[in-house]
Amino acid sequence: MQPENSTTAADPSMSSKDYYFDSYAHFGIHEEMLKDEVRTLSYRDAIMQSKHLFRDKVVLDVGCGTGILSMFAAQAGAKLVIGVDMSNIIDKAKRIVVDNQLSDKVVLLKGKMEEVELPVDKVDIIISEWMGYFLLYESMLDTVLVARDKYLKPDGLIFPDQATMHIAAIEDGEYRREKIDFWDDVYGFNMQAIKEVALTEPLVDTVDAQAINTTDCVFKKIDILTVKKEDLTFTVPFEITCTRRDYVHALLVWFDIEFSACHKPIRFTTGPRGKYTHWKQTVFYVPDEMAVDQDDVISGTITSKPNEKNPRDLDISIAYEHDGQNGVTTAALEYHMC
Amino acid sequence: MQPENSTTAADPSMSSKDYYFDSYAHFGIHEEMLKDEVRTLSYRDAIMQSKHLFRDKVVLDVGCGTGILSMFAAQAGAKLVIGVDMSNIIDKAKRIVVDNQLSDKVVLLKGKMEEVELPVDKVDIIISEWMGYFLLYESMLDTVLVARDKYLKPDGLIFPDQATMHIAAIEDGEYRREKIDFWDDVYGFNMQAIKEVALTEPLVDTVDAQAINTTDCVFKKIDILTVKKEDLTFTVPFEITCTRRDYVHALLVWFDIEFSACHKPIRFTTGPRGKYTHWKQTVFYVPDEMAVDQDDVISGTITSKPNEKNPRDLDISIAYEHDGQNGVTTAALEYHMC
């Protein structure tokens, strides 16, 4: 009996803060990210197809991990690439840079973005793969904004620079039974106490595109060049329209990413209609399934804010109204993403 | 980009020691264990088919988690079941016991086995699901031994009471390429620095029984009633014989569990010839594949000991000699399970 990923967490010499840093120390996480080809090839294409932008430039890679993006930037012609990461994985990245004969162009610095001393005052381009589940989980975007405000030249570029968050509803009865209703009868025992917790935690998993039974709605756009940290705490409206007579078991959120600085913008989606990514989608089960008819409207607001005790966690609230054949039903749901 | 299971680890108010406790606080881990029917039904059968042993007895459940084993013991007729767990999951377990009208028989105590005060001096039976990957990872057996030595009556029983560890060799070229040789060329970059680490870390995964190309050898038997903590640090010999002309890419370890106190002993295996369990098997890749012929012998020793810095981790050494057509090859390999 083990947690799936207890790696490094249990070193008694480490504080919990170290643990955060070191949750990225294990190569398995980087293996998963590198093998996510939607992710890695989008970054590679965006960088390698922008040689005109990278040539002789100074580039900062925020959260460089294994150094893959830094090395792409060097290949694209950057004069100097500075990679920063606070995880011990950077020790491996340093050797990788040497082993690939890129140490004249790529400099890796271990530490927090707020604290490291860069060898330059300003950079031309920031590259970063900061996205978490539900886009914002883990708040690594905050670190990119710190780097941007401190180091990016006024006309500098950020790869990627656009993110949009989408919401839709899904029919998901079978999986709901397996994940939520399972707790009603566990070998004959009622484990409602756990079901209640399970209902407040968004589920990160892949959803079949066929499960979507509403239109989808962009509820948040983020321009990384201009967004402020406080904009990442928000309450925004959404409205989706049912596309068939069906049941709604959950709301579904995903995000799209764009590198708009490229000659021809490069985009990828983490939505159910795209190819698999390791971000999957985020499922918010509703306690009571909704019986919906085609053209029914579900409208409401979605609130996301960093948890006060632990800012890497997210408190997400979804309030909605469904105006259906059986009258109007409303719900106000609180989720915690930890 | 996230670690798959960063849950709860990042609460800045928690020390790393709390983190250990709380790696079991998240219901997802318990969901996985409960849904492992080989595990849970074996325990249920062992307990429910032993009503003659449990009737009117005092039972201690070491690491009770959601309380499922404690409730089985109560159903089997125990007079009093005391469950102990240091994870916050026990707060849910307490409500589950109430919700299932078992609070007159099941008492749950939060804390470390070494520190909690039991309401009785001695118990008749200890039940515990303490097994980790490679049987011994996470060292929860140590806690069972503490409970046994402090609380178990001289003629008391332990469920389960027997464990055996097995080793065999496997052909695993395809998966080895995906997990190990992947690092040779990552989007054109050499990540040997990570490959070296990947080779020192046993891989927990399911293996097809067809992949086994040697006999299997029991290299360690543990009698939970009598084993001492120091017996869990060991160097033992093994010898396996190749069953076909093939390549050996890895050594494979699994364990079997037995409840020998039952009227008819109940056993389950976590090996590749049995049904899936969440323990899967443990794969030790060898740096150089071995070309083997039928009846070739691979013999050597396997050493397992808790890591000095972090006793929940294991340092595992495997030394072997292969006497094959091309002469004798030897290897001495060090692995770290963290």
CSV table of C-alpha atoms in Angstrom, one decimal, chain A residues 1-17 19-20 23-24 26-37 39-41 44 63 66-68 71-72 75 85 89 92 95-96 99-100 102 129-133 137-138 140 178-179 182-183 186-194 196-199 201 278-280 309-313 338, chain B residues 1-17 19-20 23-24 26-37 39-41 44 63 66-68 71-72 75 85 89 92 95-96 99-100 102 129-133 137-138 140 178-179 182-183 186-194 196-199 201 278-280 309-313 338:
chain,number,residue,atom,x,y,z
A,1,MET,CA,0.0,0.0,0.0
A,2,GLN,CA,1.6,3.2,-1.2
A,3,PRO,CA,0.9,6.6,-2.6
A,4,GLU,CA,1.7,6.4,-6.3
A,5,ASN,CA,4.3,9.1,-6.2
A,6,SER,CA,5.8,9.3,-2.8
A,7,THR,CA,9.3,9.7,-4.3
A,8,THR,CA,11.6,11.9,-2.3
A,9,ALA,CA,8.9,13.2,-0.1
A,10,ALA,CA,10.0,11.1,2.8
A,11,ASP,CA,13.5,12.2,3.2
A,12,PRO,CA,13.5,13.3,6.8
A,13,SER,CA,16.2,15.9,6.2
A,14,MET,CA,13.8,17.8,3.8
A,15,SER,CA,11.3,20.5,4.9
A,16,SER,CA,8.0,20.5,3.1
A,17,LYS,CA,9.2,23.5,1.1
A,19,TYR,CA,9.5,18.8,-1.0
A,20,TYR,CA,7.8,21.1,-3.4
A,23,SER,CA,8.5,17.0,-6.5
A,24,TYR,CA,10.2,17.7,-9.8
A,26,HIS,CA,12.4,12.7,-10.0
A,27,PHE,CA,12.9,12.0,-13.6
A,28,GLY,CA,9.6,10.2,-14.0
A,29,ILE,CA,7.7,13.5,-14.1
A,30,HIS,CA,10.0,14.8,-16.8
A,31,GLU,CA,9.7,11.6,-18.7
A,32,GLU,CA,5.9,12.1,-18.7
A,33,MET,CA,6.2,15.7,-19.9
A,34,LEU,CA,8.8,15.0,-22.6
A,35,LYS,CA,6.8,12.1,-23.9
A,36,ASP,CA,3.8,14.3,-24.2
A,37,GLU,CA,4.4,15.1,-27.8
A,39,ARG,CA,3.3,19.6,-25.5
A,40,THR,CA,7.0,19.1,-26.5
A,41,LEU,CA,6.6,19.2,-30.3
A,44,ARG,CA,9.9,22.7,-30.5
A,63,GLY,CA,11.4,26.4,-14.8
A,66,THR,CA,15.7,18.9,-18.0
A,67,GLY,CA,16.7,21.8,-20.2
A,68,ILE,CA,14.9,20.7,-23.3
A,71,MET,CA,18.4,23.5,-25.9
A,72,PHE,CA,15.7,24.1,-28.5
A,75,GLN,CA,19.5,25.4,-31.6
A,85,ASP,CA,14.9,25.9,-11.9
A,89,ILE,CA,16.6,18.0,-11.7
A,92,LYS,CA,21.0,16.5,-14.4
A,95,ARG,CA,25.2,17.6,-17.4
A,96,ILE,CA,22.8,17.2,-20.3
A,99,ASP,CA,26.9,16.3,-23.0
A,100,ASN,CA,25.2,18.0,-25.9
A,102,LEU,CA,25.8,23.5,-25.6
A,129,GLU,CA,6.3,25.6,-19.7
A,130,TRP,CA,4.4,26.6,-16.6
A,131,MET,CA,1.0,25.1,-17.2
A,132,GLY,CA,-0.7,23.0,-14.6
A,133,TYR,CA,-3.9,21.0,-14.4
A,137,TYR,CA,-2.9,24.6,-10.5
A,138,GLU,CA,0.5,25.0,-8.9
A,140,MET,CA,3.8,28.5,-11.7
A,178,GLU,CA,-17.1,4.2,-10.6
A,179,LYS,CA,-15.5,7.2,-9.0
A,182,PHE,CA,-18.4,3.6,-5.5
A,183,TRP,CA,-18.3,5.0,-1.9
A,186,VAL,CA,-17.7,-0.6,-0.4
A,187,TYR,CA,-17.8,-4.3,0.2
A,188,GLY,CA,-21.1,-3.7,2.0
A,189,PHE,CA,-20.0,-0.6,4.0
A,190,ASN,CA,-21.3,2.9,3.5
A,191,MET,CA,-18.3,5.3,3.0
A,192,GLN,CA,-20.3,8.5,2.5
A,193,ALA,CA,-17.7,10.3,4.5
A,194,ILE,CA,-15.3,9.8,1.7
A,196,GLU,CA,-18.4,13.9,0.2
A,197,VAL,CA,-14.7,14.6,-0.1
A,198,ALA,CA,-14.5,13.0,-3.6
A,199,LEU,CA,-17.3,15.3,-4.7
A,201,GLU,CA,-12.2,17.4,-5.6
A,278,HIS,CA,-0.6,14.8,-19.8
A,279,TRP,CA,-2.8,17.6,-18.6
A,280,LYS,CA,-5.9,15.6,-19.6
A,309,LYS,CA,-3.1,28.3,3.4
A,310,ASN,CA,-1.4,26.8,0.4
A,311,PRO,CA,-1.2,29.1,-2.7
A,312,ARG,CA,-0.3,26.2,-5.0
A,313,ASP,CA,-3.8,24.8,-4.4
A,338,CYS,CA,-4.9,20.0,-4.1
B,1,MET,CA,3.5,20.2,-15.6
B,2,GLN,CA,2.8,18.4,-12.3
B,3,PRO,CA,3.9,15.5,-10.3
B,4,GLU,CA,1.0,13.0,-10.5
B,5,ASN,CA,0.4,12.8,-6.9
B,6,SER,CA,1.4,16.0,-5.3
B,7,THR,CA,-1.6,16.0,-3.1
B,8,THR,CA,-1.3,17.5,0.4
B,9,ALA,CA,2.5,17.6,0.1
B,10,ALA,CA,2.7,21.3,-0.4
B,11,ASP,CA,0.9,22.6,2.6
B,12,PRO,CA,3.6,24.9,4.0
B,13,SER,CA,2.4,24.3,7.5
B,14,MET,CA,3.4,20.7,7.3
B,15,SER,CA,6.7,19.2,8.1
B,16,SER,CA,8.1,16.5,5.9
B,17,LYS,CA,7.3,14.0,8.7
B,19,TYR,CA,3.9,14.6,4.8
B,20,TYR,CA,4.7,11.0,5.3
B,23,SER,CA,0.6,10.7,1.9
B,24,TYR,CA,-2.2,8.4,3.0
B,26,HIS,CA,-5.9,11.5,0.3
B,27,PHE,CA,-8.8,9.1,-0.5
B,28,GLY,CA,-7.3,8.3,-4.0
B,29,ILE,CA,-4.8,6.0,-2.5
B,30,HIS,CA,-7.4,4.2,-0.4
B,31,GLU,CA,-9.7,4.0,-3.5
B,32,GLU,CA,-6.9,2.2,-5.4
B,33,MET,CA,-6.3,-0.2,-2.5
B,34,LEU,CA,-10.0,-1.0,-1.9
B,35,LYS,CA,-10.5,-1.5,-5.6
B,36,ASP,CA,-7.7,-4.0,-5.6
B,37,GLU,CA,-9.9,-7.0,-5.2
B,39,ARG,CA,-6.0,-7.7,-1.9
B,40,THR,CA,-9.3,-6.7,-0.3
B,41,LEU,CA,-11.2,-9.9,-1.0
B,44,ARG,CA,-12.2,-10.3,3.7
B,63,GLY,CA,-2.5,1.1,9.8
B,66,THR,CA,-10.5,3.6,5.9
B,67,GLY,CA,-11.2,1.0,8.6
B,68,ILE,CA,-12.3,-1.7,6.2
B,71,MET,CA,-15.1,-3.6,10.1
B,72,PHE,CA,-14.5,-7.1,8.6
B,75,GLN,CA,-18.5,-8.6,11.3
B,85,ASP,CA,-3.4,5.0,11.9
B,89,ILE,CA,-7.7,9.4,6.7
B,92,LYS,CA,-13.0,9.7,7.8
B,95,ARG,CA,-17.2,8.6,10.7
B,96,ILE,CA,-17.4,5.5,8.5
B,99,ASP,CA,-22.2,5.5,9.8
B,100,ASN,CA,-22.1,1.7,9.7
B,102,LEU,CA,-20.1,-0.4,14.5
B,129,GLU,CA,-2.2,-4.6,5.4
B,130,TRP,CA,1.4,-3.3,5.6
B,131,MET,CA,2.9,-4.6,2.3
B,132,GLY,CA,4.7,-2.1,0.0
B,133,TYR,CA,6.2,-2.4,-3.4
B,137,TYR,CA,9.3,-0.6,0.5
B,138,GLU,CA,8.0,1.9,3.1
B,140,MET,CA,5.5,-0.6,7.4
B,178,GLU,CA,10.7,2.9,-24.0
B,179,LYS,CA,11.8,3.4,-20.4
B,182,PHE,CA,14.4,6.6,-24.5
B,183,TRP,CA,17.0,8.8,-22.8
B,186,VAL,CA,15.2,12.8,-26.6
B,187,TYR,CA,14.2,15.0,-29.6
B,188,GLY,CA,17.8,14.7,-30.8
B,189,PHE,CA,19.4,15.3,-27.4
B,190,ASN,CA,21.5,12.9,-25.4
B,191,MET,CA,20.1,12.6,-21.9
B,192,GLN,CA,22.5,9.9,-20.6
B,193,ALA,CA,22.6,11.8,-17.3
B,194,ILE,CA,19.0,10.7,-16.7
B,196,GLU,CA,22.0,6.5,-15.5
B,197,VAL,CA,19.5,7.3,-12.8
B,198,ALA,CA,16.7,5.4,-14.5
B,199,LEU,CA,18.9,2.3,-14.5
B,201,GLU,CA,15.7,2.7,-9.9
B,278,HIS,CA,-1.9,-2.5,-7.3
B,279,TRP,CA,1.6,-3.8,-6.1
B,280,LYS,CA,2.3,-4.9,-9.7
B,309,LYS,CA,19.2,8.6,5.4
B,310,ASN,CA,15.6,7.6,4.8
B,311,PRO,CA,14.6,4.2,6.3
B,312,ARG,CA,11.4,4.1,4.2
B,313,ASP,CA,13.6,3.8,1.1
B,338,CYS,CA,12.6,5.8,-3.3
